[in-house]
Short mmCIF file of C-alpha atoms in Angstrom, two decimals:
data_model
loop_
_atom_site.label_atom_id
_atom_site.label_comp_id
_atom_site.label_asym_id
_atom_site.label_seq_id
_atom_site.Cartn_x
_atom_site.Cartn_y
_atom_site.Cartn_z
CA MET A 1191 16.62 29.98 0.57
CA SER A 1192 13.65 31.40 -1.64
CA ASN A 1193 10.49 29.67 -1.79
CA ALA A 1194 11.13 28.43 -5.53
CA GLN A 1195 14.75 27.08 -4.65
CA ALA A 1196 13.29 25.24 -1.53
CA SER A 1197 10.44 23.26 -3.89
CA ALA A 1198 12.75 22.52 -6.64
CA PRO A 1199 14.33 19.45 -5.25
CA THR A 1200 10.57 18.01 -4.72
CA SER A 1201 9.75 19.27 -8.32
CA ARG A 1202 12.67 17.54 -9.85
CA ARG A 1203 11.75 14.21 -7.88
CA GLU A 1204 7.67 14.48 -9.34
CA GLN A 1205 9.29 14.86 -12.48
CA ILE A 1206 11.51 11.74 -12.40
CA LEU A 1207 8.62 9.97 -10.87
CA LYS A 1208 6.50 10.79 -14.14
CA GLU A 1209 9.00 9.73 -16.46
CA ALA A 1210 9.85 6.65 -14.52
CA ALA A 1211 6.13 6.03 -14.43
CA ARG A 1212 5.74 6.44 -18.77
CA LEU A 1213 8.73 4.28 -19.38
CA PHE A 1214 8.16 1.26 -16.98
CA ALA A 1215 4.86 1.55 -18.43
CA GLU A 1216 5.89 1.16 -22.25
CA ARG A 1217 9.17 -0.91 -21.84
CA GLY A 1218 8.86 -2.92 -18.57
CA PHE A 1219 10.60 -2.38 -15.21
CA HIS A 1220 13.43 -4.39 -16.70
CA GLY A 1221 13.90 -3.06 -19.97
CA VAL A 1222 14.38 0.87 -18.80
CA GLY A 1223 17.99 1.64 -17.43
CA VAL A 1224 18.51 4.36 -15.31
CA ASP A 1225 20.53 6.33 -17.78
CA GLU A 1226 17.33 6.25 -19.99
CA ILE A 1227 15.31 7.92 -17.01
CA GLY A 1228 18.02 10.51 -16.46
CA ALA A 1229 17.62 11.14 -20.10
CA ALA A 1230 14.39 11.72 -19.96
CA VAL A 1231 14.33 14.24 -17.06
CA GLY A 1232 17.91 16.08 -18.57
CA ILE A 1233 20.30 14.55 -16.04
CA SER A 1234 22.75 11.94 -16.09
CA GLY A 1235 21.81 8.58 -15.01
CA PRO A 1236 23.90 8.25 -11.65
CA GLY A 1237 22.39 11.55 -10.85
CA LEU A 1238 19.21 10.22 -10.16
CA TYR A 1239 20.76 8.40 -7.16
CA ARG A 1240 20.70 11.89 -5.55
CA HIS A 1241 16.74 11.73 -5.36
CA PHE A 1242 16.60 7.46 -5.28
CA ALA A 1243 18.38 4.73 -4.16
CA GLY A 1244 17.43 2.91 -7.46
CA LYS A 1245 14.75 1.67 -9.82
CA ASP A 1246 13.27 -0.37 -7.13
CA ALA A 1247 12.90 2.68 -5.13
CA MET A 1248 11.35 4.44 -7.51
CA LEU A 1249 9.17 1.77 -8.32
CA ALA A 1250 7.81 1.69 -4.66
CA GLU A 1251 7.17 5.47 -4.31
CA LEU A 1252 5.32 4.89 -7.21
CA LEU A 1253 2.77 2.24 -6.35
CA VAL A 1254 2.42 2.96 -2.50
CA GLY A 1255 2.63 6.71 -3.36
CA ILE A 1256 -0.38 6.26 -5.65
CA SER A 1257 -2.52 4.39 -2.96
CA GLU A 1258 -1.61 6.70 -0.58
CA ARG A 1259 -3.06 9.57 -2.70
CA LEU A 1260 -6.21 7.65 -3.29
CA LEU A 1261 -6.75 7.12 -0.30
CA SER A 1262 -6.68 10.45 1.09
CA GLY A 1263 -8.68 11.89 -1.51
CA GLY A 1264 -11.06 9.60 -0.99
CA ARG A 1265 -11.57 10.48 2.33
CA MET A 1266 -11.43 13.85 1.67
CA ARG A 1267 -14.31 13.70 -0.53
CA VAL A 1268 -16.37 12.36 2.05
CA ALA A 1269 -15.55 14.63 4.52
CA GLU A 1270 -16.50 17.35 2.22
CA GLY A 1271 -19.76 15.85 1.29
CA GLY A 1272 -22.23 17.56 3.09
CA GLY A 1273 -23.64 14.79 4.37
CA SER A 1274 -25.15 13.77 1.14
CA PRO A 1275 -24.33 10.12 0.41
CA GLU A 1276 -25.47 10.55 -3.68
CA ALA A 1277 -22.95 13.66 -3.52
CA VAL A 1278 -20.11 11.49 -2.10
CA LEU A 1279 -20.06 8.85 -4.11
CA ARG A 1280 -20.73 11.17 -7.48
CA ALA A 1281 -17.30 12.70 -6.04
CA LEU A 1282 -15.75 9.17 -5.37
CA ILE A 1283 -15.82 8.32 -8.64
CA ASP A 1284 -14.63 11.87 -10.42
CA GLY A 1285 -11.76 11.67 -8.21
CA HIS A 1286 -11.38 8.10 -9.34
CA ILE A 1287 -11.78 9.06 -12.85
CA ASP A 1288 -9.25 11.79 -12.83
CA PHE A 1289 -6.68 8.89 -11.90
CA ALA A 1290 -7.78 6.42 -14.39
CA LEU A 1291 -7.43 9.27 -17.67
CA ASP A 1292 -4.35 11.37 -16.37
CA ASP A 1293 -2.62 8.45 -14.77
CA ARG A 1294 -2.63 5.57 -17.00
CA PRO A 1295 0.96 4.84 -16.50
CA LEU A 1296 0.58 4.01 -13.01
CA ILE A 1297 -2.58 1.26 -13.71
CA THR A 1298 -0.15 -0.56 -16.37
CA LEU A 1299 2.89 -0.50 -13.69
CA HIS A 1300 0.10 -2.02 -10.99
CA ASP A 1301 -1.30 -4.88 -13.11
CA ARG A 1302 2.50 -5.82 -14.63
CA GLU A 1303 4.71 -4.74 -11.28
CA LEU A 1304 3.24 -5.15 -7.89
CA ASP A 1305 4.65 -8.44 -7.33
CA ARG A 1306 8.67 -6.60 -7.64
CA LEU A 1307 7.82 -4.59 -4.59
CA ARG A 1308 9.36 -5.70 -1.47
CA GLU A 1309 7.04 -7.25 0.92
CA ALA A 1310 6.83 -4.95 3.18
CA ASP A 1311 5.91 -2.39 0.49
CA ARG A 1312 3.51 -4.91 -1.44
CA LYS A 1313 1.81 -5.24 2.35
CA ARG A 1314 1.40 -1.94 2.48
CA VAL A 1315 -0.25 -1.10 -1.08
CA ARG A 1316 -2.47 -3.76 -0.47
CA GLN A 1317 -3.62 -2.38 3.01
CA LEU A 1318 -4.22 1.25 1.29
CA GLN A 1319 -6.19 -0.51 -1.36
CA ARG A 1320 -8.38 -2.48 1.10
CA GLN A 1321 -8.99 0.90 3.33
CA TYR A 1322 -9.85 2.69 -0.53
CA VAL A 1323 -12.42 -0.13 -1.17
CA GLU A 1324 -14.14 0.08 2.39
CA LEU A 1325 -14.17 3.77 1.89
CA TRP A 1326 -16.23 3.29 -1.39
CA VAL A 1327 -18.35 0.19 0.19
CA GLU A 1328 -19.52 2.36 2.88
CA VAL A 1329 -20.70 5.14 0.80
CA VAL A 1330 -22.16 2.74 -1.87
CA ARG A 1331 -24.44 1.20 1.09
CA ARG A 1332 -25.86 4.38 1.95
CA VAL A 1333 -26.91 5.38 -1.74
CA HIS A 1334 -28.29 1.75 -2.07
CA PRO A 1335 -29.12 0.51 1.38
CA VAL A 1336 -30.45 -2.76 -0.10
CA PRO A 1337 -27.40 -4.70 -1.78
CA SER A 1338 -25.76 -6.79 1.22
CA GLU A 1339 -22.32 -5.77 2.14
CA SER A 1340 -20.67 -8.59 -0.25
CA GLN A 1341 -22.74 -7.27 -3.34
CA ALA A 1342 -21.58 -3.52 -2.79
CA ARG A 1343 -17.75 -4.52 -2.22
CA ALA A 1344 -18.17 -6.78 -5.63
CA ALA A 1345 -19.45 -3.90 -7.27
CA VAL A 1346 -16.75 -1.13 -5.76
CA HIS A 1347 -14.43 -3.71 -7.47
CA ALA A 1348 -16.19 -4.37 -10.85
CA VAL A 1349 -16.42 -0.34 -11.18
CA PHE A 1350 -12.77 -0.46 -10.53
CA GLY A 1351 -12.28 -2.68 -12.92
CA LEU A 1352 -14.34 -0.80 -15.36
CA LEU A 1353 -12.61 2.32 -14.69
CA ASN A 1354 -9.10 1.37 -14.53
CA SER A 1355 -9.44 -0.24 -17.84
CA THR A 1356 -8.36 3.00 -19.58
CA PRO A 1357 -4.76 2.00 -20.54
CA HIS A 1358 -6.40 -0.63 -22.73
CA LEU A 1359 -8.71 1.54 -24.61
CA GLY A 1360 -6.82 2.09 -27.65
CA ARG A 1361 -4.46 5.31 -28.60
CA PRO A 1362 -5.75 8.67 -26.86
CA GLY A 1363 -6.42 10.03 -30.46
CA ALA A 1364 -9.04 7.35 -30.91
CA LEU A 1365 -10.92 8.03 -27.82
CA PRO A 1366 -13.77 10.81 -27.18
CA GLY A 1367 -11.84 14.26 -25.57
CA ARG A 1368 -11.54 14.35 -22.19
CA THR A 1369 -14.29 15.72 -20.92
CA GLU A 1370 -16.43 13.58 -22.79
CA MET A 1371 -14.79 10.33 -21.57
CA ALA A 1372 -14.98 11.56 -18.32
CA GLU A 1373 -19.00 11.87 -18.25
CA LEU A 1374 -19.18 8.68 -20.10
CA LEU A 1375 -16.99 6.68 -17.17
CA HIS A 1376 -18.99 8.82 -14.34
CA ARG A 1377 -22.62 7.41 -16.25
CA LEU A 1378 -21.24 4.00 -16.66
CA ALA A 1379 -20.09 3.97 -13.01
CA LEU A 1380 -23.34 4.87 -11.78
CA GLY A 1381 -25.20 2.78 -14.11
CA ALA A 1382 -23.34 -0.30 -12.42
CA PHE A 1383 -23.78 0.55 -9.01
CA GLY A 1384 -27.84 1.42 -9.96
CA ALA A 1385 -27.90 -2.46 -11.38
CA VAL A 1386 -26.64 -3.95 -8.40
CA ALA A 1387 -29.71 -1.95 -6.51
CA GLY A 1388 -32.11 -2.91 -9.21
CA GLU A 1389 -31.14 -6.72 -9.04
CA SER A 1390 -31.64 -6.42 -4.98
CA GLN A 1391 -34.95 -5.18 -5.65
CA GLY A 1392 -36.17 -7.27 -8.61
CA GLY A 1393 -37.06 -4.36 -10.49
CA GLU A 1394 -35.52 -2.48 -14.14
CA ALA A 1395 -37.11 0.90 -13.66
CA VAL A 1396 -34.54 1.21 -10.42
CA ALA A 1397 -31.59 0.70 -11.98
CA GLY A 1398 -32.75 2.79 -15.22
CA GLU A 1399 -33.52 5.45 -12.55
CA SER A 1400 -30.62 5.49 -10.82
CA VAL A 1401 -28.51 5.52 -13.93
CA GLY A 1402 -29.38 9.01 -14.70
CA ALA A 1403 -29.62 10.50 -11.38
CA GLY A 1404 -27.23 13.53 -10.86
CA VAL A 1405 -25.00 12.96 -14.13
CA PRO A 1406 -24.22 16.23 -15.04
CA GLY A 1407 -26.14 16.97 -18.18
CA ALA A 1408 -28.59 14.13 -17.92
#
């Protein structure tokens, strides 16, 4: 068997998941049938059952899968940070921005459909998310050592809310280009973390300096 043949099932599976995420986000989980997902990828609805047991299995793989990828990607960025907390924080921000800009349907799915998962899958998602948050908290506290752990955690959640707002920012054509949007989100995220440090130290100048530090093009 060739490498292309061996990878075909995985590629088809990813294609199904991508289209399922798009359709679920657009019409809601119960507003989409298996036949519609099949038509979107060019196979019959029943043919999907060779890859997934049903829509519930697709939803679980989408939401558990993205939580696993965010955590593993975050750990990789921490490991590759070269000992610089500032560089690690910038890398974490960039990685999450890639997710927020390129996987908007998954953000919508998480907001709307998480409670539809089986309890075990829902707990798994929550566990992975907590680990991802704590990864960020540790890095943020290394960059801004003054804020308390609770402040750092609140700031991380707030930045996630900021970055994950992309599905609500209007039609893609109404926004800046992807590069500009990524740079804007990066500056906003750094500014939010810098503001926490500034409040703790009682000085606006500290927050202002943190906004510009390390931002490409600043």
